[in-house]
Coordinates of C-alpha atoms and ligand atoms in Angstrom, one line a residue:
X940 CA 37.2 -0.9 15.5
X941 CA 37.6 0.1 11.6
X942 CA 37.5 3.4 10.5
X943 CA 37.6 4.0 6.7
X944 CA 38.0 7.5 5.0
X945 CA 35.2 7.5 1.9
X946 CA 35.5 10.3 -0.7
X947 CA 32.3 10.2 -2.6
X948 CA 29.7 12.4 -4.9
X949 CA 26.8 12.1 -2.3
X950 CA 25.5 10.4 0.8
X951 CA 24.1 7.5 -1.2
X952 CA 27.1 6.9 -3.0
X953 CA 29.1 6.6 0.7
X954 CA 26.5 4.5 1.6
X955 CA 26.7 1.9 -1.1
X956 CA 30.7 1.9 -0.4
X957 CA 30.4 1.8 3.3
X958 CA 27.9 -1.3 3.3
X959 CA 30.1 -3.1 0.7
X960 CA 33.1 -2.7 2.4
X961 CA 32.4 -2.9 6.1
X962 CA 29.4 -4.9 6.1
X963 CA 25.5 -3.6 7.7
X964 CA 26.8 -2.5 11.2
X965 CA 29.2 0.3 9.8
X966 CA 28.2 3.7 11.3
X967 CA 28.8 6.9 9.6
X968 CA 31.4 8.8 12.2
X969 CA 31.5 12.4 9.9
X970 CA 31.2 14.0 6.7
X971 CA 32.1 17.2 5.5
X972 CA 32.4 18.8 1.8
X973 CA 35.9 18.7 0.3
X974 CA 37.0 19.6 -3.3
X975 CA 39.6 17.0 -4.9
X976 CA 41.7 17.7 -8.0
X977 CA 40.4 15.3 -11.3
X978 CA 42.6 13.2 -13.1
X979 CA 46.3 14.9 -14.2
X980 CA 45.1 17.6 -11.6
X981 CA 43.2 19.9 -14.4
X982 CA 40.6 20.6 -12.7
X983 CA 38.9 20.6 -8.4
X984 CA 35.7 18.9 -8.1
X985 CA 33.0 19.2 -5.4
X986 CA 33.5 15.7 -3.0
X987 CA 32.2 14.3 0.3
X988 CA 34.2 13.2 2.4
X989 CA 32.5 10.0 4.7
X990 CA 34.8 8.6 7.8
X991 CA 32.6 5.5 8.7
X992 CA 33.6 2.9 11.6
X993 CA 32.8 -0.8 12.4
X994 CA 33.3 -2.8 15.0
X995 CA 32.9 -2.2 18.9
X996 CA 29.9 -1.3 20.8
X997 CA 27.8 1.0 18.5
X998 CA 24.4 1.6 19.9
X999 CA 21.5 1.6 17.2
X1000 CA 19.6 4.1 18.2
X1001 CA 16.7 4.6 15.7
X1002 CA 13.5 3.2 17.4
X1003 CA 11.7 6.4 16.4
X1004 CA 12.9 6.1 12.5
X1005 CA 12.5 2.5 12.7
X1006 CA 8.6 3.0 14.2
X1007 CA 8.1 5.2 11.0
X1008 CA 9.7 3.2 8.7
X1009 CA 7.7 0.3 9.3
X1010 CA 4.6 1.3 9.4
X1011 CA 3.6 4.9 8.3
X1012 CA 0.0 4.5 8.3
X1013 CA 0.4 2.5 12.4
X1014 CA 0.5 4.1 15.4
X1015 CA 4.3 4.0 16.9
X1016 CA 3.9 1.4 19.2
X1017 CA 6.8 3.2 22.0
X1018 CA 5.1 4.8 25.1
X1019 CA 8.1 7.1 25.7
X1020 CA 11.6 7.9 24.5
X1021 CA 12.6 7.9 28.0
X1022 CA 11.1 5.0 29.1
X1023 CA 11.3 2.5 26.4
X1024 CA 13.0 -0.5 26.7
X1025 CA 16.2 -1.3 24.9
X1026 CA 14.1 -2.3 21.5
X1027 CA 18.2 -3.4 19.8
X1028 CA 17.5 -7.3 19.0
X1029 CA 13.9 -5.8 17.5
X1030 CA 15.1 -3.3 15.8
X1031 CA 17.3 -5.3 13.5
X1032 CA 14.2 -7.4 12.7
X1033 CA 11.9 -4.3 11.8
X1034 CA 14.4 -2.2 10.1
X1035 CA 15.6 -4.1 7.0
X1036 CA 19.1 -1.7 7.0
X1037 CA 19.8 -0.2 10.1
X1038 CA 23.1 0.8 8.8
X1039 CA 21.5 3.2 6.4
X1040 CA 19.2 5.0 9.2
X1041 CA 22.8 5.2 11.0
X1042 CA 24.5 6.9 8.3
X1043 CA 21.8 9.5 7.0
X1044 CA 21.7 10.2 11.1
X1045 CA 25.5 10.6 10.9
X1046 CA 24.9 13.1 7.9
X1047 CA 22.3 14.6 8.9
X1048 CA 24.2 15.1 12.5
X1049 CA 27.7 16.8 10.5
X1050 CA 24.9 19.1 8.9
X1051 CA 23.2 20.5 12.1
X1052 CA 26.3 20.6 13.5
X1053 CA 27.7 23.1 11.1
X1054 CA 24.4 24.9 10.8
X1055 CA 24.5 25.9 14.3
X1056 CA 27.6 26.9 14.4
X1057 CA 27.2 29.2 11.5
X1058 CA 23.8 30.6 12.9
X1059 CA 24.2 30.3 17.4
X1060 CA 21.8 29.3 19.2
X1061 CA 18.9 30.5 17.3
X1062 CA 16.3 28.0 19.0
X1063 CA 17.4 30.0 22.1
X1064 CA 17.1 33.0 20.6
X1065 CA 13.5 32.1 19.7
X1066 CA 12.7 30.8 23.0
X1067 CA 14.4 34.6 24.8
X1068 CA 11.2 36.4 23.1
X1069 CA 8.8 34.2 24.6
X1070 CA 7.1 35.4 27.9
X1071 CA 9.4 33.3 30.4
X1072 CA 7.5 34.7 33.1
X1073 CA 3.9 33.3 31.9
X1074 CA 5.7 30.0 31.1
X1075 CA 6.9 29.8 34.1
X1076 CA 4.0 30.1 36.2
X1077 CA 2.1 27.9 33.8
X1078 CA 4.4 25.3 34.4
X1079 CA 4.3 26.0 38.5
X1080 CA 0.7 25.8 38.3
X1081 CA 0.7 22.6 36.1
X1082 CA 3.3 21.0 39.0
X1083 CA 1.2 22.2 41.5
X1084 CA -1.9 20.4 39.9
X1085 CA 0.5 17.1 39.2
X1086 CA 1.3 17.4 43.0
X1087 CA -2.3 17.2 44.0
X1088 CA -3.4 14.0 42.0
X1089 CA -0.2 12.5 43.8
X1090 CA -1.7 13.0 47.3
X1091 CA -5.4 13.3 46.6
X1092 CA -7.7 16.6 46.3
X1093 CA -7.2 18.9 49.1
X1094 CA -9.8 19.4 51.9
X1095 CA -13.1 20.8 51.1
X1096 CA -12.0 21.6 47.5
X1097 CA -14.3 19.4 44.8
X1098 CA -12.8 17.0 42.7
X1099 CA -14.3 18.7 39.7
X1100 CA -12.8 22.0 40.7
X1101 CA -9.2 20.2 41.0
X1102 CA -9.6 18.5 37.4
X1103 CA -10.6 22.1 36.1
X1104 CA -7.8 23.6 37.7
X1105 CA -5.1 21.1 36.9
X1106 CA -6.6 21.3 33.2
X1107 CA -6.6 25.0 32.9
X1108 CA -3.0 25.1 34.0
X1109 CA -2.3 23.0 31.0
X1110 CA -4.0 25.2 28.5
X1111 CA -7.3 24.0 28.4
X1112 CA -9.6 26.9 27.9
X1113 CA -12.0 27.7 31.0
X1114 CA -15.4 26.3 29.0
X1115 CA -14.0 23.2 27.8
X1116 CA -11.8 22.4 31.3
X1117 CA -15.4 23.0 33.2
X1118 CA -17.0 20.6 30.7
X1119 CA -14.5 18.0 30.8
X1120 CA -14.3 17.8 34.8
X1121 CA -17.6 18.0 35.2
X1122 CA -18.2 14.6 32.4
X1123 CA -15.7 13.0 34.3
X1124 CA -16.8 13.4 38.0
X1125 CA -20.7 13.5 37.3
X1126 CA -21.3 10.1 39.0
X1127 CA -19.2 10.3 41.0
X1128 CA -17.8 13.7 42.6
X1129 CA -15.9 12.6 45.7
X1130 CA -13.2 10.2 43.5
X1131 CA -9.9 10.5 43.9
X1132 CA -8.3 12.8 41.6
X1133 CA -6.3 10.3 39.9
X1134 CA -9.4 8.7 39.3
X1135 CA -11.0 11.6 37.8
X1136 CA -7.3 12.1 35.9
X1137 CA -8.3 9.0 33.9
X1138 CA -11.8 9.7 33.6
X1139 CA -10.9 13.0 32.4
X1140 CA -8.8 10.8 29.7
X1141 CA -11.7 8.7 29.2
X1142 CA -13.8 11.4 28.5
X1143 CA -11.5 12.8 25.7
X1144 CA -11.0 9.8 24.0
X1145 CA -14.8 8.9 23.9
X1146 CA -15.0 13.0 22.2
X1147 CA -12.5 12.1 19.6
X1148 CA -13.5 8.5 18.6
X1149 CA -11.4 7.7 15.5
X1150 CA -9.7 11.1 15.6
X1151 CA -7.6 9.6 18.6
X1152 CA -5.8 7.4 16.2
X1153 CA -2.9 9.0 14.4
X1154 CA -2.7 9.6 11.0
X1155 CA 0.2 9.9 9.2
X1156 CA 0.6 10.7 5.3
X1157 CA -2.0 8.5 3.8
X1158 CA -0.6 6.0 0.9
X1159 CA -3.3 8.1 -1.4
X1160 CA -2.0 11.3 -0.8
X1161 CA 0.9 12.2 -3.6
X1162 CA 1.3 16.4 -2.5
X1163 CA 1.4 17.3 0.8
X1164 CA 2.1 20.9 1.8
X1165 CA 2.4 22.1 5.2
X1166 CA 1.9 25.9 6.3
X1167 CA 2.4 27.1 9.4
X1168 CA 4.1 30.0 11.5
X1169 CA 7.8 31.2 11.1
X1170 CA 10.1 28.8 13.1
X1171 CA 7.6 26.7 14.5
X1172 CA 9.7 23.6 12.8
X1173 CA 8.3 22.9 9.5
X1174 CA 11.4 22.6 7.4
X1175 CA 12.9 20.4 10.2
X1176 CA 9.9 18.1 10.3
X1177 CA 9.8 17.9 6.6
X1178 CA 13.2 16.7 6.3
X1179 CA 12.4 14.2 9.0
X1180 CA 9.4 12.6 7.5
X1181 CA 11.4 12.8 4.5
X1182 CA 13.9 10.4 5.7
X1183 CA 11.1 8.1 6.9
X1184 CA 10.2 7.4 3.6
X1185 CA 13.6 7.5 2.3
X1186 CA 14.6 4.9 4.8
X1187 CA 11.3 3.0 4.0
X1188 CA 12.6 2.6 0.6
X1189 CA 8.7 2.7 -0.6
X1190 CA 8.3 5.9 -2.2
X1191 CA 10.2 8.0 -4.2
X1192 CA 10.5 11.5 -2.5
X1193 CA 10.6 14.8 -3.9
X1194 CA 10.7 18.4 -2.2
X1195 CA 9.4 21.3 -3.3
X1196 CA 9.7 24.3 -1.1
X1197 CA 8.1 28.0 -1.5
X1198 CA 9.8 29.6 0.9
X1199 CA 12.0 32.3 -0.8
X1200 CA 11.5 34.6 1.6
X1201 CA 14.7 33.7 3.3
X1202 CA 17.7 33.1 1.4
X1203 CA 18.5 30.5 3.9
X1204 CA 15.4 28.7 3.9
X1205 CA 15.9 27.4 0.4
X1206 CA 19.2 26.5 1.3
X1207 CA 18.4 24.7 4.5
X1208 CA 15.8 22.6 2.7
X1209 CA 18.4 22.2 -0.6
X1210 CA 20.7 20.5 2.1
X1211 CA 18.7 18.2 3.3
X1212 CA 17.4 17.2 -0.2
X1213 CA 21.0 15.8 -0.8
X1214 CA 21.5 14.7 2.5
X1215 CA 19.1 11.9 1.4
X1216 CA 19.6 12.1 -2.3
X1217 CA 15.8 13.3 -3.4
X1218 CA 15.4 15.9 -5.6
X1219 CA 14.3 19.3 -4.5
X1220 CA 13.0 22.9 -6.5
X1221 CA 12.2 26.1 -6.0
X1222 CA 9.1 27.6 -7.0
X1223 CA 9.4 31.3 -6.8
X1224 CA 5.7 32.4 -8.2
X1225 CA 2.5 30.4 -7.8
X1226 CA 2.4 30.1 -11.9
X1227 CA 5.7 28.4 -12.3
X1228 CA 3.5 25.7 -10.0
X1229 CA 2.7 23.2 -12.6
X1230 CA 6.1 23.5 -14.5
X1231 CA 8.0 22.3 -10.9
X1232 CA 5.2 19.6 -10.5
X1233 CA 5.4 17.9 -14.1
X1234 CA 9.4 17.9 -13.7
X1235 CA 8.9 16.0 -10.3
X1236 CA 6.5 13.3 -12.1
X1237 CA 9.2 11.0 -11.2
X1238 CA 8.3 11.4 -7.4
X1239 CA 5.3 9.6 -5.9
X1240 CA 4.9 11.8 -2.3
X1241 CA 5.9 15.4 -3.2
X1242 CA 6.5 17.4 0.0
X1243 CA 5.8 21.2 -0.3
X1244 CA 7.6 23.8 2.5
X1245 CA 6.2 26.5 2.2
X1246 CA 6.8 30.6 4.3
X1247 CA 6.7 30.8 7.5
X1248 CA 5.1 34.3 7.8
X1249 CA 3.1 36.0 10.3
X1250 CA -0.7 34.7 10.3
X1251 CA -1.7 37.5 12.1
X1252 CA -1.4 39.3 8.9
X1253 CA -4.0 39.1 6.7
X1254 CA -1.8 39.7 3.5
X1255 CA 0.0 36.1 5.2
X1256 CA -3.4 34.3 5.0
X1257 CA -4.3 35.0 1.2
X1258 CA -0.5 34.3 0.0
X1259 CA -0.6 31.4 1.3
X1260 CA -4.6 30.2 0.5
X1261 CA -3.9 31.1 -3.3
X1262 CA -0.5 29.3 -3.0
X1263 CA -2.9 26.3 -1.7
X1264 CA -5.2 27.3 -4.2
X1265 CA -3.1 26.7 -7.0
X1266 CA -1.1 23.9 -5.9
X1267 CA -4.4 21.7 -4.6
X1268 CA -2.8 19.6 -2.3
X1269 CA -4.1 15.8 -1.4
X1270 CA -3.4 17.2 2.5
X1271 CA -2.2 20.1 3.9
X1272 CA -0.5 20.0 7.4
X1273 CA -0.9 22.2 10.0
X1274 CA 2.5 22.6 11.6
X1275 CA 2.5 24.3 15.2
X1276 CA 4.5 24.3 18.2
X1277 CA 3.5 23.6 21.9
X1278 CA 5.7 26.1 22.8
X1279 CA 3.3 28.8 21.5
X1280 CA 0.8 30.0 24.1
X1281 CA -2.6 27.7 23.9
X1282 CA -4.7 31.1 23.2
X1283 CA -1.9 31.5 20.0
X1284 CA -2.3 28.4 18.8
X1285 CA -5.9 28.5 19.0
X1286 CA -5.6 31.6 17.7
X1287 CA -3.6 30.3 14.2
X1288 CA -5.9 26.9 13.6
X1289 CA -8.9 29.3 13.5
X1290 CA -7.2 31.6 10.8
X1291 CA -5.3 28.8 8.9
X1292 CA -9.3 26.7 9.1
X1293 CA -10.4 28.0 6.0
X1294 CA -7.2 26.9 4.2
X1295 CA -8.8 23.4 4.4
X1296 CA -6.4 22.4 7.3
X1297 CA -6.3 18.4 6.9
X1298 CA -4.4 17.3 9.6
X1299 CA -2.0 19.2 12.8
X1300 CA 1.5 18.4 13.4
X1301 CA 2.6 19.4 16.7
X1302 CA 6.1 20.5 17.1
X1303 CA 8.4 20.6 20.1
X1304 CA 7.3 18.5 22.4
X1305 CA 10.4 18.2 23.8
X1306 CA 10.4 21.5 25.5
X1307 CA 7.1 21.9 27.2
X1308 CA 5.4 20.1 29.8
X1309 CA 1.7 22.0 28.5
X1310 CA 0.6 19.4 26.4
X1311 CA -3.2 20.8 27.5
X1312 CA -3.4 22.1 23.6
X1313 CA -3.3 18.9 21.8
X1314 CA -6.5 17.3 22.6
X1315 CA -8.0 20.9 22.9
X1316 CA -7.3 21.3 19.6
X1317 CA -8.2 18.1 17.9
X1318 CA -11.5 18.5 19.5
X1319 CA -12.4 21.3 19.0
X1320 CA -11.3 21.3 15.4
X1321 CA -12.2 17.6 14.6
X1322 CA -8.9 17.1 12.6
X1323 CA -6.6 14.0 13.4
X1324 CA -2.9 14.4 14.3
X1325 CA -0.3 13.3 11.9
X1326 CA 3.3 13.4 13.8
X1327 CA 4.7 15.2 16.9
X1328 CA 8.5 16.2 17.0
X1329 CA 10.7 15.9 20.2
X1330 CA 13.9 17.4 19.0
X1331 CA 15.9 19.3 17.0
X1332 CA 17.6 15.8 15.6
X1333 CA 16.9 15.5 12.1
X1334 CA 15.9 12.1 11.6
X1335 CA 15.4 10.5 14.5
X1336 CA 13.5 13.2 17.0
X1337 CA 9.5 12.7 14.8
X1338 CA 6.9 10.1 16.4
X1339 CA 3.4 8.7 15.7
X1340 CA 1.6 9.1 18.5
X1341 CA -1.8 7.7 19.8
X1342 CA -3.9 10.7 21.8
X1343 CA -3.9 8.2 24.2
X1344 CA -0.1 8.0 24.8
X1345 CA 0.2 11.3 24.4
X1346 CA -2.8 11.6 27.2
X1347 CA -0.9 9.2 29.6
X1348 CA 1.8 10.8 29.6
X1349 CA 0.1 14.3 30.1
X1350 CA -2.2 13.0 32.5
X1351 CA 0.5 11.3 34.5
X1352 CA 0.4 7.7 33.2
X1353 CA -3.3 7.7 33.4
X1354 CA -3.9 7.0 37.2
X1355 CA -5.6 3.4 38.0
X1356 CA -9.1 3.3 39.5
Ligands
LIG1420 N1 13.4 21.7 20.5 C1 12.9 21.5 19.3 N2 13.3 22.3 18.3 C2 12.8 22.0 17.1 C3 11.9 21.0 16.8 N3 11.5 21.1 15.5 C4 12.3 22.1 14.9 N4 13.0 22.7 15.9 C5 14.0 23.8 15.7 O1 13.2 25.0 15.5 C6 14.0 25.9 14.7 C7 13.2 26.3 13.5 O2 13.0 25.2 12.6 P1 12.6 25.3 11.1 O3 12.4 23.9 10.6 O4 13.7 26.1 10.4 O5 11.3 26.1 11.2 P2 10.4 26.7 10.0 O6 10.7 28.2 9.9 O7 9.0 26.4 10.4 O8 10.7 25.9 8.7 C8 15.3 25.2 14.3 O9 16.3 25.6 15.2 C9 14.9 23.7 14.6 O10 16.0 22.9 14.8 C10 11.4 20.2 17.9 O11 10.6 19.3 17.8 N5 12.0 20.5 19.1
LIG1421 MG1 11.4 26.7 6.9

């Protein structure tokens, strides 16, 4: 193995060395900010510093950027991180520079790395105020129900009354879980409950019709905010889909964020802007709007962060609709987390509805086995889902999901007939 020391302005600078010297299969090992005396030693200088390797066994492990690279507008054609085949020999077909996706991961890595040890453990410490209790018998019922399609519906206890159950415990409300088992056993009420499982899947799908399909930023769309909750993950995601198009190489990527609420937000966002080398402004006041859009004219998809505040206030809900109301987005994202209780997030998408919510991007996937509010939601809300995130990794943990391989995997790999 190689290993090469780079000292550099920005990530695309190290990347332009590191390819030219090492060759496509380098991989970025670290980076971290240094400051270097200029010439005769007059003055310091803000530098990167890059250590990049080649040679050996390096995994490439970007199937997820590489499903979003290549085709935004496509559903991601992996059924599961877990169970996907080794995709390698593919992967250098699809993704023209694999080496690239390698490095921003390797900056992007240094960066999180630093970031949580400066602020510890504060997905943990969102997670300790959540009601462990209620999510734990949630997800002992939701076993329990996952148990029972294993070995078929106990004694005496209808199949329709199992499906109900074993959606309830997934965060289906009562009306539409009665609804749904009753569609899917109606012809036939002593079916095994797998074979209601995918009729209940079935069912779903027919209700949602083209909405099923995922739908990622459309080509048309040049500003797309997302709102959502504090900390459900929209900064995070932003800088993932971000990278997607950076590693695309098809549009020219701009950030805008709103959120000045926290010193740290800006900040976290500003980071990730040079991470991947797109340009990135503040707008503190809704006015100062058309001033930060004209100076990103160079940008063709302008992603907008904007507060995560408390929806349950109602000062929350008109900063943010006259924020919308000024800025007139092409989409707005819903961002929301599966971690949030299903009445919540119910809850949020019926305050946030009026906003002219275009599309839902569910967040942490990754740490919940509830997935019961995804296809609640999109039904009962008739809006499409863009992208799901499975991680905390900025940029590999985003997907494009079908509702029906989320649904398989919810439902238990969709049980045969
Ligand atoms: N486990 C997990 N954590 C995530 C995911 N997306 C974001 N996070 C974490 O959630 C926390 C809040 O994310 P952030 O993007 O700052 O949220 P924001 O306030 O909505 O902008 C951070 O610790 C993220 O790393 C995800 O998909 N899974
Ligand atoms: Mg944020």
């Amino acid at each position: 193995m190689i290993v090469r020391r780079y000292i550099v302005r920005d990530m695309p600078e190290a990347v332009m060395s590191i390819r030219k010297d090492l060759g496509k299969d380098a991989v970025i090992l670290s980076t971290k900010k240094v400051r270097v005396k200029k010439w005769l030693g007059l003055r310091w200088q803000k530098r990167l510093e890059v250590t990049a390797a080649v040679g050996g066994d390096i995994p490439l492990h970007h199937d997820v950027v590489r499903n979003g690279a290549k085709a935004p507008a496509a559903p991601a054609r992996k059924e599961s991180r877990d169970t996907a085949p080794d995709t390698r020999p593919e992967a250098t077909d699809v993704l023209e520079e694999p080496s690239f996706g390698a490095a921003l991961a390797g900056a992007f890595g240094a960066y999180q790395a630093t970031a949580a040890a400066m602020q510890p453990a504060s997905a943990l410490q969102d997670r300790d105020k959540a009601p462990v209790v209620e999510d734990v018998l949630r997800e002992l019922a939701s076993l329990k129900a996952m148990l029972q399609t294993q070995v078929g519906s106990r004694d005496g206890v209808p199949v329709a009354s199992e499906c109900e159950t074993f959606l309830r415990a997934q965060g289906v409300s009562e009306e539409v879980a009665r609804q749904w088992a009753e569609r899917a056993t109606a012809n036939d009420p002593e079916v095994p409950m797998s074979t209601a499982l995918s009729r209940v899947q079935q069912v779903i799908l027919d209700e949602l019709g083209d909405l099923a399909t995922p739908m990622p930023i459309s080509q048309d769309s040049r500003v797309v905010a997302f709102v959502g909750p504090t900390g459900v993950g929209k900064t995070t995601s932003i800088a993932k889909i971000a990278a997607l198009y950076v590693l695309a190489g098809k549009r020219r990527v701009g950030l805008l964020t709103t959120d000045t609420f926290r010193i740290a937000a800006v900040e976290q966002l500003k980071t990730y802007a040079d991470i991947l080398g797109v340009p990135m402004l503040v707008v503190d006041d809704a006015q100062e709007l058309p001033l930060r859009l004209a100076e990103l004219s160079g940008c063709d998809l302008i992603l907008v962060d904007t507060a995560g505040r408390n929806f349950r206030k109602p000062e929350t809900v008109a900063n943010t609709q006259s924020l919308l109301g000024s800025l007139a987005p092409d989409e707005t994202i819903l961002v929301a987390s599966l971690t949030a209780k299903p009445d919540d997030l119910d809850a949020l998408v019926t305050t946030c509805n009026p906003f002219g919510i275009d599309k839902f991007l569910f967040t942490k996937l990754d740490e919940t086995s509830t997935l019961g509010s995804i296809p609640a939601l999109l039904t009962k809300y008739k809006r499409p889902l863009s992208y799901v995130t499975v991680g905390q990794n900025v940029p590999d943990d985003i997907d494009i999901l079908s509702v029906e391989q989320i649904l398989s995997r919810w439902l238990g790999g969709g049980a045969s007939e």
